[in-house]
Amino acid sequence: MSKIYKYFGSSVFELVFDKEGFCGVKCSLPKDYNDPYELFLAMDLNVPTEYLAFYNDVIQEMPQFPTSCFSKSPIVSPMWAHYANNHTGFAIEFDLEKLQQHFDGNPFWGVDYREEPHKSLGDIVQRAAELKKPRYTYDLQRFAFSEAYFSKYAQWSYEEELRFVDTTGVTEKAAGNDILYIPMDCLVSVIVGPKSDEQLITSSQKAVEECGLNWYQLVIGKSHPQPYFRSIDGTICTFKDGDVLAHDELCDRCEEPINSGSEMCPLCSITEAHAIEAAAGNPFRLISEAGQLEGYMRSMDAIHRK
């Protein structure tokens, strides 16, 4: 079972679960994307001006379908920072196969990240611009549609994005927004951020209990290289091979996930003897004890400013 994830700010939790039996996901139009250059990623701008003008005219007629963005991962820190309001929000885990079955006929595709336009598009534009036959213009618009909706510059690749595009009119209007109402049986879990307040924690735990979903809180550890999760019963989990799974090896002291087979994580392995030895060998401590650390730092800063 493949999983995908949607990040939210804490203020919309009640709205997301406002319709009984459904999860409401807001959709946006391509013209409102956060990357204004996506439509022109598809096209090599170093082409004859008449070809570029033809392409520009064709994409003006491209349909604006409500679109919602998801991620393949629940541990993308920039996504938690941006879309989940600096880790105070939440994410929802969905069953991708169930989504595709329920919304059959609407693309639920991964985004292709690239540094340059697709090599085939130039030939398609040239043929359509020169021959001016409707079927070639149709081919161009279909190709441009796929590129516009499902390609982004490589600098966005950290998002690991998938997109849903409503080509059949399944979204509904609510307060002026296009909302995709997803049946609850397509949901797997709710994940709250490490900085979530008690209200969100309580509300989300109540919601998952009523709907039979899993609940996790994201944890930013001290030594584990990636965020991990703590379930509602305290089980420690990690994200591996596209799934949130219980992690068997935990530090005996802090219960962070470990992978080395040792009993403690690297930081908890530091003994009092290690700490004493490190402090004794720290030259800043010696300078500070002599009352000269502040002056030393000023002089070093002055050297580096030159």
CSV table of C-alpha atoms in Angstrom, one decimal:
chain,number,residue,atom,x,y,z
A,1,MET,CA,0.0,0.0,0.0
A,2,SER,CA,1.6,3.3,-1.1
A,3,LYS,CA,1.2,6.3,1.1
A,4,ILE,CA,1.1,10.0,0.4
A,5,TYR,CA,1.0,13.0,2.8
A,6,LYS,CA,-0.6,16.4,2.9
A,7,TYR,CA,0.7,19.2,5.2
A,8,PHE,CA,-1.7,21.7,7.0
A,9,GLY,CA,-1.6,24.6,9.3
A,10,SER,CA,-3.1,24.0,12.8
A,11,SER,CA,-5.8,26.6,12.2
A,12,VAL,CA,-7.6,24.5,9.6
A,13,PHE,CA,-8.0,21.3,11.5
A,14,GLU,CA,-11.7,21.7,12.2
A,15,LEU,CA,-12.3,22.8,8.6
A,16,VAL,CA,-10.5,19.7,7.2
A,17,PHE,CA,-12.8,17.4,9.2
A,18,ASP,CA,-15.9,19.6,9.0
A,19,LYS,CA,-17.9,17.3,6.7
A,20,GLU,CA,-18.9,14.1,8.4
A,21,GLY,CA,-17.3,11.1,6.8
A,22,PHE,CA,-14.9,13.1,4.7
A,23,CYS,CA,-11.6,15.0,4.8
A,24,GLY,CA,-11.7,18.3,2.9
A,25,VAL,CA,-8.6,19.3,1.0
A,26,LYS,CA,-8.3,22.7,-0.6
A,27,CYS,CA,-7.3,22.8,-4.3
A,28,SER,CA,-5.7,25.7,-6.2
A,29,LEU,CA,-5.5,26.7,-9.9
A,30,PRO,CA,-2.2,26.6,-11.8
A,31,LYS,CA,-2.2,30.4,-12.1
A,32,ASP,CA,-1.9,30.5,-8.3
A,33,TYR,CA,1.0,28.0,-8.0
A,34,ASN,CA,3.9,29.1,-5.7
A,35,ASP,CA,6.3,28.7,-8.7
A,36,PRO,CA,5.3,31.2,-11.4
A,37,TYR,CA,7.7,29.7,-13.9
A,38,GLU,CA,6.2,26.2,-14.1
A,39,LEU,CA,4.3,26.8,-17.3
A,40,PHE,CA,7.5,27.9,-19.0
A,41,LEU,CA,9.7,25.1,-17.7
A,42,ALA,CA,8.2,23.0,-20.5
A,43,MET,CA,9.5,25.3,-23.2
A,44,ASP,CA,13.0,25.9,-24.5
A,45,LEU,CA,13.0,29.7,-24.8
A,46,ASN,CA,15.9,29.6,-27.3
A,47,VAL,CA,13.6,28.8,-30.2
A,48,PRO,CA,12.5,31.0,-33.1
A,49,THR,CA,10.2,33.8,-31.8
A,50,GLU,CA,7.3,32.7,-33.9
A,51,TYR,CA,7.4,29.2,-32.3
A,52,LEU,CA,7.5,30.8,-28.8
A,53,ALA,CA,4.6,33.1,-29.7
A,54,PHE,CA,2.6,30.1,-30.9
A,55,TYR,CA,3.4,28.1,-27.7
A,56,ASN,CA,2.4,31.1,-25.6
A,57,ASP,CA,-0.9,31.4,-27.4
A,58,VAL,CA,-1.7,27.7,-27.0
A,59,ILE,CA,-1.0,27.6,-23.3
A,60,GLN,CA,-3.3,30.7,-22.7
A,61,GLU,CA,-6.1,28.4,-23.7
A,62,MET,CA,-5.0,25.6,-21.3
A,63,PRO,CA,-7.8,24.6,-18.9
A,64,GLN,CA,-7.4,25.7,-15.3
A,65,PHE,CA,-8.2,22.6,-13.2
A,66,PRO,CA,-8.4,22.6,-9.4
A,67,THR,CA,-5.2,21.0,-8.2
A,68,SER,CA,-4.0,19.8,-4.8
A,69,CYS,CA,-0.4,18.9,-3.9
A,70,PHE,CA,0.8,16.0,-1.7
A,71,SER,CA,4.2,14.6,-0.8
A,72,LYS,CA,5.7,11.1,-0.7
A,73,SER,CA,7.2,11.8,2.6
A,74,PRO,CA,6.0,13.0,6.1
A,75,ILE,CA,9.5,14.0,7.2
A,76,VAL,CA,10.3,16.9,4.8
A,77,SER,CA,11.4,19.6,7.3
A,78,PRO,CA,10.9,22.6,4.9
A,79,MET,CA,7.3,21.4,4.3
A,80,TRP,CA,6.7,21.2,8.0
A,81,ALA,CA,8.2,24.7,8.3
A,82,HIS,CA,6.2,26.3,5.5
A,83,TYR,CA,2.9,24.5,5.1
A,84,ALA,CA,2.5,23.4,8.7
A,85,ASN,CA,3.4,26.7,10.2
A,86,ASN,CA,6.9,26.0,11.6
A,87,HIS,CA,6.0,22.5,12.8
A,88,THR,CA,2.9,23.6,14.7
A,89,GLY,CA,0.5,22.1,12.2
A,90,PHE,CA,-0.3,18.6,11.1
A,91,ALA,CA,-0.1,16.2,8.2
A,92,ILE,CA,-2.5,13.5,7.0
A,93,GLU,CA,-1.4,10.2,5.6
A,94,PHE,CA,-3.4,8.8,2.7
A,95,ASP,CA,-3.7,5.5,1.0
A,96,LEU,CA,-2.7,6.3,-2.6
A,97,GLU,CA,-4.4,3.3,-4.2
A,98,LYS,CA,-7.7,4.0,-2.6
A,99,LEU,CA,-7.5,7.7,-3.7
A,100,GLN,CA,-6.8,6.6,-7.2
A,101,GLN,CA,-9.7,4.2,-7.2
A,102,HIS,CA,-12.2,6.6,-5.7
A,103,PHE,CA,-11.2,9.5,-8.0
A,104,ASP,CA,-10.7,7.3,-11.1
A,105,GLY,CA,-10.3,9.4,-14.2
A,106,ASN,CA,-8.4,12.2,-12.5
A,107,PRO,CA,-4.6,12.2,-12.5
A,108,PHE,CA,-2.8,11.5,-9.2
A,109,TRP,CA,0.7,11.6,-10.6
A,110,GLY,CA,4.2,12.3,-9.3
A,111,VAL,CA,6.0,15.5,-10.3
A,112,ASP,CA,9.0,15.3,-12.6
A,113,TYR,CA,11.8,17.5,-11.4
A,114,ARG,CA,14.1,18.9,-14.2
A,115,GLU,CA,16.7,21.5,-14.9
A,116,GLU,CA,15.6,22.0,-18.5
A,117,PRO,CA,12.6,21.6,-20.8
A,118,HIS,CA,11.5,18.2,-22.1
A,119,LYS,CA,13.5,17.4,-25.2
A,120,SER,CA,10.4,16.3,-27.2
A,121,LEU,CA,8.5,19.5,-26.8
A,122,GLY,CA,10.5,21.6,-29.2
A,123,ASP,CA,9.7,19.2,-32.1
A,124,ILE,CA,6.0,19.2,-31.1
A,125,VAL,CA,5.8,23.0,-31.1
A,126,GLN,CA,7.6,23.3,-34.4
A,127,ARG,CA,5.3,20.8,-36.1
A,128,ALA,CA,2.2,22.5,-34.7
A,129,ALA,CA,3.4,26.0,-35.5
A,130,GLU,CA,4.5,25.2,-39.0
A,131,LEU,CA,1.7,22.9,-40.2
A,132,LYS,CA,-1.1,24.6,-38.3
A,133,LYS,CA,-3.3,21.5,-38.2
A,134,PRO,CA,-5.8,21.2,-35.4
A,135,ARG,CA,-4.6,17.7,-34.4
A,136,TYR,CA,-1.0,18.9,-34.0
A,137,THR,CA,-2.2,21.8,-31.8
A,138,TYR,CA,-4.2,19.3,-29.8
A,139,ASP,CA,-1.1,17.2,-29.3
A,140,LEU,CA,0.8,20.3,-28.2
A,141,GLN,CA,-1.8,21.3,-25.7
A,142,ARG,CA,-2.0,17.8,-24.2
A,143,PHE,CA,1.8,17.7,-23.9
A,144,ALA,CA,1.9,21.2,-22.4
A,145,PHE,CA,-0.8,20.2,-20.0
A,146,SER,CA,1.3,17.3,-18.6
A,147,GLU,CA,4.4,19.5,-18.4
A,148,ALA,CA,2.5,22.4,-16.7
A,149,TYR,CA,0.8,20.3,-14.1
A,150,PHE,CA,3.4,17.6,-13.4
A,151,SER,CA,6.9,19.2,-13.9
A,152,LYS,CA,8.9,21.6,-11.7
A,153,TYR,CA,12.4,23.0,-11.5
A,154,ALA,CA,14.8,20.7,-9.7
A,155,GLN,CA,15.2,23.2,-6.8
A,156,TRP,CA,11.8,22.0,-5.6
A,157,SER,CA,12.7,18.3,-5.5
A,158,TYR,CA,12.9,18.2,-1.7
A,159,GLU,CA,9.1,18.3,-1.7
A,160,GLU,CA,8.8,14.8,-3.3
A,161,GLU,CA,5.5,16.0,-4.7
A,162,LEU,CA,2.5,14.3,-6.2
A,163,ARG,CA,-0.5,16.2,-7.6
A,164,PHE,CA,-4.2,15.5,-7.9
A,165,VAL,CA,-5.8,17.3,-10.8
A,166,ASP,CA,-9.6,17.5,-11.0
A,167,THR,CA,-10.3,17.0,-14.7
A,168,THR,CA,-13.8,15.6,-14.1
A,169,GLY,CA,-15.3,18.1,-11.7
A,170,VAL,CA,-15.3,16.2,-8.5
A,171,THR,CA,-14.4,19.1,-6.3
A,172,GLU,CA,-17.0,21.2,-4.5
A,173,LYS,CA,-17.2,24.9,-3.8
A,174,ALA,CA,-17.0,25.9,-0.1
A,175,ALA,CA,-16.6,29.5,1.0
A,176,GLY,CA,-15.3,30.4,-2.4
A,177,ASN,CA,-12.7,27.6,-2.4
A,178,ASP,CA,-12.4,24.4,-4.5
A,179,ILE,CA,-12.5,21.5,-2.0
A,180,LEU,CA,-11.7,17.9,-2.7
A,181,TYR,CA,-13.8,15.8,-0.2
A,182,ILE,CA,-11.9,12.6,0.4
A,183,PRO,CA,-13.7,9.6,2.1
A,184,MET,CA,-12.4,8.7,5.5
A,185,ASP,CA,-11.5,5.2,4.4
A,186,CYS,CA,-8.8,6.7,2.2
A,187,LEU,CA,-7.0,8.1,5.3
A,188,VAL,CA,-4.4,6.2,7.3
A,189,SER,CA,-3.2,8.5,10.0
A,190,VAL,CA,-2.9,12.0,11.4
A,191,ILE,CA,0.6,13.3,12.3
A,192,VAL,CA,0.9,16.4,14.5
A,193,GLY,CA,4.0,18.5,14.5
A,194,PRO,CA,6.5,18.6,17.4
A,195,LYS,CA,5.4,22.2,18.3
A,196,SER,CA,1.7,21.5,18.2
A,197,ASP,CA,-0.3,23.0,21.1
A,198,GLU,CA,-2.5,21.0,23.4
A,199,GLN,CA,-5.7,21.9,21.6
A,200,LEU,CA,-4.5,20.4,18.3
A,201,ILE,CA,-3.2,17.3,20.1
A,202,THR,CA,-6.5,16.8,21.9
A,203,SER,CA,-8.6,17.5,18.8
A,204,SER,CA,-6.6,15.2,16.6
A,205,GLN,CA,-6.5,12.3,19.1
A,206,LYS,CA,-10.3,12.6,19.4
A,207,ALA,CA,-10.7,12.6,15.6
A,208,VAL,CA,-8.6,9.5,15.0
A,209,GLU,CA,-10.4,7.6,17.8
A,210,GLU,CA,-13.7,8.4,16.2
A,211,CYS,CA,-12.5,7.5,12.7
A,212,GLY,CA,-10.3,4.5,13.5
A,213,LEU,CA,-7.0,6.1,12.3
A,214,ASN,CA,-3.5,6.0,13.6
A,215,TRP,CA,-2.1,9.0,15.4
A,216,TYR,CA,1.6,10.1,15.7
A,217,GLN,CA,3.5,13.1,16.8
A,218,LEU,CA,6.6,14.1,14.9
A,219,VAL,CA,9.7,14.2,17.1
A,220,ILE,CA,12.9,16.1,16.3
A,221,GLY,CA,15.6,14.1,18.1
A,222,LYS,CA,19.1,14.9,19.4
A,223,SER,CA,21.1,12.4,17.5
A,224,HIS,CA,18.8,10.6,15.1
A,225,PRO,CA,19.5,12.1,11.6
A,226,GLN,CA,15.9,12.4,10.6
A,227,PRO,CA,12.6,13.3,12.4
A,228,TYR,CA,10.8,10.2,13.8
A,229,PHE,CA,7.4,9.6,15.4
A,230,ARG,CA,5.8,8.7,18.7
A,231,SER,CA,2.4,7.0,18.4
A,232,ILE,CA,-0.6,7.6,20.7
A,233,ASP,CA,0.5,4.6,22.9
A,234,GLY,CA,4.2,5.7,23.0
A,235,THR,CA,5.6,3.4,20.3
A,236,ILE,CA,8.6,4.9,18.5
A,237,CYS,CA,8.4,4.7,14.7
A,238,THR,CA,10.5,5.8,11.8
A,239,PHE,CA,9.7,6.5,8.1
A,240,LYS,CA,11.3,3.7,6.0
A,241,ASP,CA,10.6,2.4,2.5
A,242,GLY,CA,7.6,4.7,2.2
A,243,ASP,CA,5.9,3.7,5.4
A,244,VAL,CA,5.7,4.7,9.1
A,245,LEU,CA,6.9,1.6,11.0
A,246,ALA,CA,7.7,0.7,14.6
A,247,HIS,CA,11.5,1.0,15.2
A,248,ASP,CA,12.9,-2.0,17.1
A,249,GLU,CA,16.3,-0.6,18.2
A,250,LEU,CA,16.0,2.3,20.7
A,251,CYS,CA,18.5,4.1,23.0
A,252,ASP,CA,18.2,2.7,26.5
A,253,ARG,CA,18.3,6.2,28.0
A,254,CYS,CA,16.4,8.6,25.7
A,255,GLU,CA,14.5,6.1,23.5
A,256,GLU,CA,15.6,7.7,20.3
A,257,PRO,CA,15.9,5.3,17.3
A,258,ILE,CA,19.4,3.8,16.8
A,259,ASN,CA,20.7,1.8,13.9
A,260,SER,CA,24.1,0.8,15.0
A,261,GLY,CA,23.2,-2.1,17.2
A,262,SER,CA,24.6,-0.4,20.3
A,263,GLU,CA,22.6,0.1,23.5
A,264,MET,CA,22.6,3.9,23.4
A,265,CYS,CA,22.6,6.8,20.9
A,266,PRO,CA,25.9,8.7,20.3
A,267,LEU,CA,25.0,11.6,22.6
A,268,CYS,CA,23.8,9.4,25.5
A,269,SER,CA,27.0,7.4,25.1
A,270,ILE,CA,29.0,10.4,26.4
A,271,THR,CA,30.0,9.5,30.0
A,272,GLU,CA,31.0,11.9,32.8
A,273,ALA,CA,34.6,11.0,32.1
A,274,HIS,CA,34.2,12.0,28.5
A,275,ALA,CA,32.6,15.3,29.5
A,276,ILE,CA,35.4,16.1,32.0
A,277,GLU,CA,38.1,15.3,29.5
A,278,ALA,CA,36.4,17.4,26.8
A,279,ALA,CA,36.1,20.4,29.1
A,280,ALA,CA,39.7,20.1,30.2
A,281,GLY,CA,40.8,20.2,26.6
A,282,ASN,CA,38.6,23.1,25.5
A,283,PRO,CA,41.0,26.1,25.0
A,284,PHE,CA,38.1,28.6,25.3
A,285,ARG,CA,37.5,27.4,28.9
A,286,LEU,CA,41.2,28.2,29.7
A,287,ILE,CA,41.0,31.6,28.1
A,288,SER,CA,37.7,32.3,29.9
A,289,GLU,CA,39.2,31.4,33.3
A,290,ALA,CA,41.9,33.9,32.6
A,291,GLY,CA,39.2,36.6,31.9
A,292,GLN,CA,40.4,37.1,28.4
A,293,LEU,CA,37.8,35.3,26.3
A,294,GLU,CA,35.7,38.4,25.3
A,295,GLY,CA,38.9,40.2,24.1
A,296,TYR,CA,40.1,37.2,22.2
A,297,MET,CA,36.8,36.8,20.4
A,298,ARG,CA,36.8,40.6,19.4
A,299,SER,CA,40.3,40.3,18.1
A,300,MET,CA,39.6,37.2,16.0
A,301,ASP,CA,36.4,38.8,14.6
A,302,ALA,CA,38.4,41.8,13.6
A,303,ILE,CA,40.9,39.6,11.8
A,304,HIS,CA,38.2,37.8,9.9
A,305,ARG,CA,36.5,41.0,8.8
A,306,LYS,CA,39.7,42.2,7.0
